[in-house]
Amino acid sequence: MRRYLPFVPSALTGLVGAVWLLLRPFELPARAGPGAILLTATLLTLLLLGAAWLLERTLPSFRFASALLERALASYGFSRLEALALATLTATAEELFFRGALLPVLGVWGQALVFGLLHPMPKRGWSYPLYTFVAGAAFGYAVLVTGSLWTSLLAHFAVNLWGLLTVSRRVRASG
C-alpha cells in the first residue's frame, strides 16, 4: 500500500475535479467526432513523447529529471497491470482537475502554469516543469479545439502509460 502513496495527490486532485464538474459542469460545444478526437489524441501523444525523447538526448536538465523519475518509479517495481491502473488513475484524475475544473476558470495558460508547478523537480531538473507546462497548454488547447475532455485524457493516459511501462520493462530487464 505504501508504494501507492506518491499517487495519492493525483487521486485527490481528480476527486476535487470530479466534484467541481458535478457542481459546475464545463460545457464545451462538440466540435469533433470520435475519429477526430482519437486522431488528435494520437498526434498529441506522439508530439509529447517525441519532444521528451529529443529533450532527454539534448538537454542535461531534462535527462537528469527523467533519470530521477525513473529511479523513483523503478523502486516501486510496478507490474504491467499496476502500470495500466496507475496511468488510468493519474491521467483521469489530472484531466478532471486541470482541464475539467481549472481550464474554464484559469484559461489555457493559467491551468498549464498550475500543471507545470505541480510537477516539481530539484533546480537541476528545471526543464521538466517547463515541459509539463507546455504539455498542459497542449492538453488545454486540444480540449478547446475538439470540444472534448477525452482528447487530453487519452493523450495524457498514453504518455503516462508509456513512461510507466518503459520503467517497468527496464526494471525487469535489469533484474
CSV table of N, CA and C in Angstrom, one decimal, residues 19-131:
chain,number,residue,atom,x,y,z
A,19,VAL,N,-15.8,16.5,-8.3
A,19,VAL,CA,-16.8,17.2,-7.5
A,19,VAL,C,-17.1,18.6,-8.2
A,20,TRP,N,-16.0,19.2,-8.6
A,20,TRP,CA,-16.1,20.6,-9.2
A,20,TRP,C,-17.0,20.5,-10.4
A,21,LEU,N,-16.7,19.4,-11.3
A,21,LEU,CA,-17.5,19.3,-12.5
A,21,LEU,C,-19.0,18.9,-12.3
A,22,LEU,N,-19.2,18.2,-11.2
A,22,LEU,CA,-20.6,17.9,-10.8
A,22,LEU,C,-21.4,19.1,-10.4
A,23,LEU,N,-20.7,20.0,-9.7
A,23,LEU,CA,-21.3,21.2,-9.2
A,23,LEU,C,-21.4,22.3,-10.2
A,24,ARG,N,-20.4,22.3,-11.1
A,24,ARG,CA,-20.3,23.4,-12.1
A,24,ARG,C,-19.8,22.8,-13.4
A,25,PRO,N,-20.6,22.1,-14.2
A,25,PRO,CA,-20.2,21.4,-15.4
A,25,PRO,C,-19.5,22.4,-16.4
A,26,PHE,N,-18.5,21.8,-17.1
A,26,PHE,CA,-17.8,22.5,-18.1
A,26,PHE,C,-18.5,22.2,-19.4
A,27,GLU,N,-19.3,23.1,-19.9
A,27,GLU,CA,-20.0,22.9,-21.2
A,27,GLU,C,-19.1,23.3,-22.4
A,28,LEU,N,-18.7,22.3,-23.2
A,28,LEU,CA,-18.0,22.6,-24.4
A,28,LEU,C,-18.8,22.3,-25.6
A,29,PRO,N,-18.8,23.2,-26.6
A,29,PRO,CA,-19.5,22.8,-27.8
A,29,PRO,C,-18.8,21.7,-28.5
A,30,ALA,N,-19.5,20.6,-28.8
A,30,ALA,CA,-18.9,19.5,-29.5
A,30,ALA,C,-18.4,19.9,-30.9
A,31,ARG,N,-17.2,19.8,-31.1
A,31,ARG,CA,-16.5,20.2,-32.4
A,31,ARG,C,-16.0,19.1,-33.2
A,32,ALA,N,-15.7,18.0,-32.5
A,32,ALA,CA,-15.1,16.9,-33.3
A,32,ALA,C,-15.8,15.5,-32.9
A,33,GLY,N,-15.8,14.7,-33.9
A,33,GLY,CA,-16.4,13.3,-33.7
A,33,GLY,C,-15.3,12.4,-33.1
A,34,PRO,N,-15.7,11.2,-32.8
A,34,PRO,CA,-14.7,10.2,-32.1
A,34,PRO,C,-13.5,10.0,-32.9
A,35,GLY,N,-13.6,10.0,-34.2
A,35,GLY,CA,-12.4,9.7,-35.1
A,35,GLY,C,-11.4,10.9,-34.9
A,36,ALA,N,-11.9,12.1,-35.0
A,36,ALA,CA,-11.0,13.3,-34.9
A,36,ALA,C,-10.4,13.4,-33.5
A,37,ILE,N,-11.2,13.0,-32.5
A,37,ILE,CA,-10.7,13.1,-31.1
A,37,ILE,C,-9.6,12.1,-31.0
A,38,LEU,N,-9.8,10.9,-31.5
A,38,LEU,CA,-8.7,9.8,-31.4
A,38,LEU,C,-7.5,10.2,-32.2
A,39,LEU,N,-7.7,10.8,-33.4
A,39,LEU,CA,-6.5,11.2,-34.2
A,39,LEU,C,-5.8,12.4,-33.5
A,40,THR,N,-6.5,13.3,-33.0
A,40,THR,CA,-5.9,14.4,-32.2
A,40,THR,C,-5.1,13.9,-31.0
A,41,ALA,N,-5.7,13.0,-30.3
A,41,ALA,CA,-5.0,12.5,-29.1
A,41,ALA,C,-3.8,11.7,-29.5
A,42,THR,N,-3.9,10.9,-30.6
A,42,THR,CA,-2.7,10.2,-31.1
A,42,THR,C,-1.6,11.1,-31.5
A,43,LEU,N,-1.9,12.2,-32.2
A,43,LEU,CA,-0.9,13.1,-32.7
A,43,LEU,C,-0.3,13.9,-31.5
A,44,LEU,N,-1.1,14.2,-30.5
A,44,LEU,CA,-0.6,14.9,-29.3
A,44,LEU,C,0.3,14.0,-28.5
A,45,THR,N,0.0,12.7,-28.4
A,45,THR,CA,0.8,11.8,-27.7
A,45,THR,C,2.2,11.6,-28.4
A,46,LEU,N,2.1,11.5,-29.7
A,46,LEU,CA,3.4,11.4,-30.5
A,46,LEU,C,4.2,12.6,-30.3
A,47,LEU,N,3.6,13.8,-30.4
A,47,LEU,CA,4.3,15.0,-30.2
A,47,LEU,C,5.0,15.1,-28.9
A,48,LEU,N,4.2,14.8,-27.8
A,48,LEU,CA,4.8,14.9,-26.4
A,48,LEU,C,5.9,13.9,-26.2
A,49,LEU,N,5.7,12.7,-26.6
A,49,LEU,CA,6.7,11.6,-26.4
A,49,LEU,C,7.9,11.9,-27.3
A,50,GLY,N,7.7,12.4,-28.5
A,50,GLY,CA,8.9,12.8,-29.3
A,50,GLY,C,9.6,14.0,-28.7
A,51,ALA,N,8.9,14.9,-28.2
A,51,ALA,CA,9.6,16.1,-27.6
A,51,ALA,C,10.4,15.6,-26.3
A,52,ALA,N,9.8,14.7,-25.5
A,52,ALA,CA,10.5,14.2,-24.4
A,52,ALA,C,11.8,13.4,-24.8
A,53,TRP,N,11.6,12.6,-25.8
A,53,TRP,CA,12.8,11.9,-26.3
A,53,TRP,C,13.9,12.8,-26.8
A,54,LEU,N,13.5,13.8,-27.5
A,54,LEU,CA,14.5,14.8,-28.0
A,54,LEU,C,15.1,15.6,-26.9
A,55,LEU,N,14.3,16.0,-25.9
A,55,LEU,CA,14.9,16.8,-24.8
A,55,LEU,C,15.8,15.9,-23.9
A,56,GLU,N,15.5,14.7,-23.8
A,56,GLU,CA,16.3,13.8,-23.0
A,56,GLU,C,17.7,13.6,-23.6
A,57,ARG,N,17.7,13.6,-24.9
A,57,ARG,CA,19.0,13.4,-25.7
A,57,ARG,C,19.8,14.7,-25.8
A,58,THR,N,19.2,15.9,-25.7
A,58,THR,CA,19.9,17.1,-25.9
A,58,THR,C,20.0,18.0,-24.7
A,59,LEU,N,19.2,17.8,-23.7
A,59,LEU,CA,19.2,18.8,-22.6
A,59,LEU,C,19.6,18.1,-21.3
A,60,PRO,N,20.7,18.3,-20.7
A,60,PRO,CA,21.1,17.7,-19.4
A,60,PRO,C,20.1,17.8,-18.3
A,61,SER,N,19.4,18.9,-18.2
A,61,SER,CA,18.4,19.1,-17.2
A,61,SER,C,17.3,18.2,-17.3
A,62,PHE,N,16.8,17.9,-18.5
A,62,PHE,CA,15.7,17.0,-18.8
A,62,PHE,C,16.2,15.6,-18.6
A,63,ARG,N,17.4,15.3,-19.0
A,63,ARG,CA,18.0,13.9,-18.8
A,63,ARG,C,18.1,13.6,-17.3
A,64,PHE,N,18.5,14.6,-16.5
A,64,PHE,CA,18.6,14.5,-15.0
A,64,PHE,C,17.2,14.2,-14.4
A,65,ALA,N,16.2,15.0,-14.9
A,65,ALA,CA,14.8,14.9,-14.4
A,65,ALA,C,14.2,13.5,-14.7
A,66,SER,N,14.5,13.1,-16.0
A,66,SER,CA,14.0,11.7,-16.4
A,66,SER,C,14.6,10.6,-15.6
A,67,ALA,N,15.9,10.7,-15.4
A,67,ALA,CA,16.6,9.7,-14.6
A,67,ALA,C,16.1,9.7,-13.1
A,68,LEU,N,15.8,10.8,-12.6
A,68,LEU,CA,15.3,10.9,-11.2
A,68,LEU,C,13.9,10.3,-11.1
A,69,LEU,N,13.1,10.6,-12.1
A,69,LEU,CA,11.7,10.0,-12.1
A,69,LEU,C,11.8,8.5,-12.3
A,70,GLU,N,12.6,8.0,-13.2
A,70,GLU,CA,12.8,6.6,-13.5
A,70,GLU,C,13.3,5.9,-12.3
A,71,ARG,N,14.3,6.4,-11.6
A,71,ARG,CA,14.7,5.8,-10.3
A,71,ARG,C,13.6,5.7,-9.3
A,72,ALA,N,12.9,6.7,-9.1
A,72,ALA,CA,11.8,6.7,-8.2
A,72,ALA,C,10.7,5.7,-8.5
A,73,LEU,N,10.3,5.6,-9.8
A,73,LEU,CA,9.3,4.7,-10.2
A,73,LEU,C,9.8,3.3,-10.2
A,74,ALA,N,11.1,3.1,-10.6
A,74,ALA,CA,11.7,1.7,-10.6
A,74,ALA,C,11.7,1.1,-9.2
A,75,SER,N,11.9,2.0,-8.2
A,75,SER,CA,12.0,1.5,-6.8
A,75,SER,C,10.7,0.8,-6.3
A,76,TYR,N,9.6,1.1,-7.0
A,76,TYR,CA,8.3,0.6,-6.7
A,76,TYR,C,8.0,-0.8,-7.3
A,77,GLY,N,8.7,-1.0,-8.5
A,77,GLY,CA,8.5,-2.3,-9.2
A,77,GLY,C,7.1,-2.6,-9.6
A,78,PHE,N,6.5,-1.7,-10.3
A,78,PHE,CA,5.1,-1.9,-10.8
A,78,PHE,C,5.0,-3.0,-11.8
A,79,SER,N,3.9,-3.8,-11.7
A,79,SER,CA,3.6,-4.8,-12.8
A,79,SER,C,3.0,-4.1,-14.0
A,80,ARG,N,2.8,-4.7,-15.1
A,80,ARG,CA,2.1,-4.1,-16.2
A,80,ARG,C,0.7,-3.7,-15.9
A,81,LEU,N,0.0,-4.6,-15.1
A,81,LEU,CA,-1.4,-4.3,-14.7
A,81,LEU,C,-1.4,-3.1,-13.8
A,82,GLU,N,-0.5,-3.0,-12.9
A,82,GLU,CA,-0.4,-1.8,-12.0
A,82,GLU,C,-0.1,-0.6,-12.8
A,83,ALA,N,0.8,-0.7,-13.8
A,83,ALA,CA,1.1,0.5,-14.6
A,83,ALA,C,-0.1,0.9,-15.4
A,84,LEU,N,-0.9,0.0,-15.9
A,84,LEU,CA,-2.1,0.3,-16.6
A,84,LEU,C,-3.1,1.1,-15.7
A,85,ALA,N,-3.2,0.5,-14.5
A,85,ALA,CA,-4.2,1.1,-13.5
A,85,ALA,C,-3.7,2.5,-13.1
A,86,LEU,N,-2.4,2.7,-12.8
A,86,LEU,CA,-1.8,4.0,-12.4
A,86,LEU,C,-1.9,5.0,-13.5
A,87,ALA,N,-1.7,4.6,-14.7
A,87,ALA,CA,-1.8,5.5,-15.9
A,87,ALA,C,-3.2,6.0,-16.0
A,88,THR,N,-4.1,5.1,-15.8
A,88,THR,CA,-5.6,5.4,-15.9
A,88,THR,C,-5.9,6.4,-14.8
A,89,LEU,N,-5.5,6.1,-13.6
A,89,LEU,CA,-5.9,6.9,-12.4
A,89,LEU,C,-5.3,8.3,-12.6
A,90,THR,N,-4.0,8.4,-12.9
A,90,THR,CA,-3.3,9.7,-12.9
A,90,THR,C,-3.8,10.5,-14.0
A,91,ALA,N,-4.0,10.0,-15.2
A,91,ALA,CA,-4.5,10.7,-16.4
A,91,ALA,C,-5.9,11.2,-16.1
A,92,THR,N,-6.8,10.3,-15.7
A,92,THR,CA,-8.2,10.7,-15.5
A,92,THR,C,-8.3,11.8,-14.4
A,93,ALA,N,-7.6,11.5,-13.3
A,93,ALA,CA,-7.7,12.5,-12.2
A,93,ALA,C,-7.1,13.9,-12.6
A,94,GLU,N,-6.0,13.9,-13.2
A,94,GLU,CA,-5.4,15.2,-13.6
A,94,GLU,C,-6.2,15.9,-14.6
A,95,GLU,N,-6.7,15.1,-15.6
A,95,GLU,CA,-7.5,15.8,-16.6
A,95,GLU,C,-8.8,16.3,-16.0
A,96,LEU,N,-9.5,15.6,-15.1
A,96,LEU,CA,-10.7,16.1,-14.5
A,96,LEU,C,-10.4,17.4,-13.8
A,97,PHE,N,-9.2,17.5,-13.1
A,97,PHE,CA,-8.9,18.7,-12.3
A,97,PHE,C,-8.4,19.8,-13.2
A,98,PHE,N,-7.3,19.6,-14.0
A,98,PHE,CA,-6.7,20.6,-14.7
A,98,PHE,C,-7.5,21.1,-15.9
A,99,ARG,N,-7.9,20.2,-16.8
A,99,ARG,CA,-8.7,20.6,-17.9
A,99,ARG,C,-10.2,20.7,-17.7
A,100,GLY,N,-10.7,19.9,-16.8
A,100,GLY,CA,-12.1,19.9,-16.5
A,100,GLY,C,-12.5,21.1,-15.6
A,101,ALA,N,-11.8,21.2,-14.4
A,101,ALA,CA,-12.2,22.2,-13.4
A,101,ALA,C,-11.4,23.6,-13.6
A,102,LEU,N,-10.1,23.5,-13.9
A,102,LEU,CA,-9.3,24.7,-13.9
A,102,LEU,C,-9.3,25.4,-15.3
A,103,LEU,N,-9.4,24.7,-16.4
A,103,LEU,CA,-9.4,25.3,-17.7
A,103,LEU,C,-10.5,26.4,-17.9
A,104,PRO,N,-11.7,26.1,-17.5
A,104,PRO,CA,-12.8,27.2,-17.7
A,104,PRO,C,-12.6,28.4,-16.7
A,105,VAL,N,-11.8,28.2,-15.6
A,105,VAL,CA,-11.6,29.3,-14.7
A,105,VAL,C,-10.4,30.1,-15.0
A,106,LEU,N,-9.3,29.4,-15.2
A,106,LEU,CA,-8.0,30.0,-15.4
A,106,LEU,C,-7.6,30.1,-16.9
A,107,GLY,N,-8.2,29.5,-17.8
A,107,GLY,CA,-7.9,29.5,-19.2
A,107,GLY,C,-6.7,28.6,-19.4
A,108,VAL,N,-6.3,28.5,-20.7
A,108,VAL,CA,-5.3,27.5,-21.1
A,108,VAL,C,-4.0,27.8,-20.4
A,109,TRP,N,-3.5,29.0,-20.4
A,109,TRP,CA,-2.2,29.3,-19.8
A,109,TRP,C,-2.2,29.2,-18.3
A,110,GLY,N,-3.3,29.6,-17.7
A,110,GLY,CA,-3.4,29.5,-16.2
A,110,GLY,C,-3.3,28.1,-15.7
A,111,GLN,N,-4.2,27.2,-16.3
A,111,GLN,CA,-4.2,25.8,-15.9
A,111,GLN,C,-2.9,25.1,-16.2
A,112,ALA,N,-2.3,25.5,-17.4
A,112,ALA,CA,-1.0,25.0,-17.7
A,112,ALA,C,0.1,25.3,-16.7
A,113,LEU,N,0.1,26.6,-16.3
A,113,LEU,CA,1.0,27.0,-15.3
A,113,LEU,C,0.9,26.2,-14.0
A,114,VAL,N,-0.3,26.0,-13.5
A,114,VAL,CA,-0.6,25.3,-12.3
A,114,VAL,C,-0.1,23.8,-12.5
A,115,PHE,N,-0.4,23.3,-13.7
A,115,PHE,CA,0.0,21.9,-14.0
A,115,PHE,C,1.5,21.8,-14.0
A,116,GLY,N,2.2,22.7,-14.6
A,116,GLY,CA,3.7,22.7,-14.5
A,116,GLY,C,4.3,22.9,-13.1
A,117,LEU,N,3.7,23.8,-12.3
A,117,LEU,CA,4.1,24.0,-11.0
A,117,LEU,C,3.9,22.8,-10.1
A,118,LEU,N,2.9,22.0,-10.4
A,118,LEU,CA,2.6,20.8,-9.6
A,118,LEU,C,3.3,19.6,-10.1
A,119,HIS,N,4.3,19.8,-10.9
A,119,HIS,CA,5.2,18.7,-11.3
A,119,HIS,C,6.7,19.2,-11.1
A,120,PRO,N,7.0,19.4,-9.8
A,120,PRO,CA,8.3,20.0,-9.4
A,120,PRO,C,9.4,19.0,-9.6
A,121,MET,N,10.6,19.7,-9.6
A,121,MET,CA,11.9,19.0,-9.7
A,121,MET,C,12.9,19.8,-9.0
A,122,PRO,N,14.0,19.1,-8.5
A,122,PRO,CA,15.1,20.0,-8.0
A,122,PRO,C,15.6,20.9,-9.0
A,123,LYS,N,16.3,21.9,-8.6
A,123,LYS,CA,16.8,23.0,-9.5
A,123,LYS,C,17.5,22.4,-10.7
A,124,ARG,N,18.2,21.4,-10.6
A,124,ARG,CA,19.0,20.8,-11.7
A,124,ARG,C,18.1,20.2,-12.8
A,125,GLY,N,16.8,19.9,-12.4
A,125,GLY,CA,15.8,19.4,-13.4
A,125,GLY,C,14.8,20.4,-13.8
A,126,TRP,N,15.2,21.7,-13.9
A,126,TRP,CA,14.4,22.8,-14.2
A,126,TRP,C,13.5,22.6,-15.4
A,127,SER,N,14.0,21.9,-16.4
A,127,SER,CA,13.3,21.8,-17.7
A,127,SER,C,12.0,20.9,-17.6
A,128,TYR,N,12.0,20.0,-16.6
A,128,TYR,CA,10.8,19.1,-16.5
A,128,TYR,C,9.5,19.9,-16.2
A,129,PRO,N,9.5,20.8,-15.2
A,129,PRO,CA,8.2,21.6,-15.0
A,129,PRO,C,7.9,22.4,-16.2
A,130,LEU,N,8.9,22.9,-16.9
A,130,LEU,CA,8.7,23.7,-18.2
A,130,LEU,C,8.0,22.8,-19.2
A,131,TYR,N,8.5,21.6,-19.4
A,131,TYR,CA,7.9,20.6,-20.3
A,131,TYR,C,6.5,20.3,-19.9
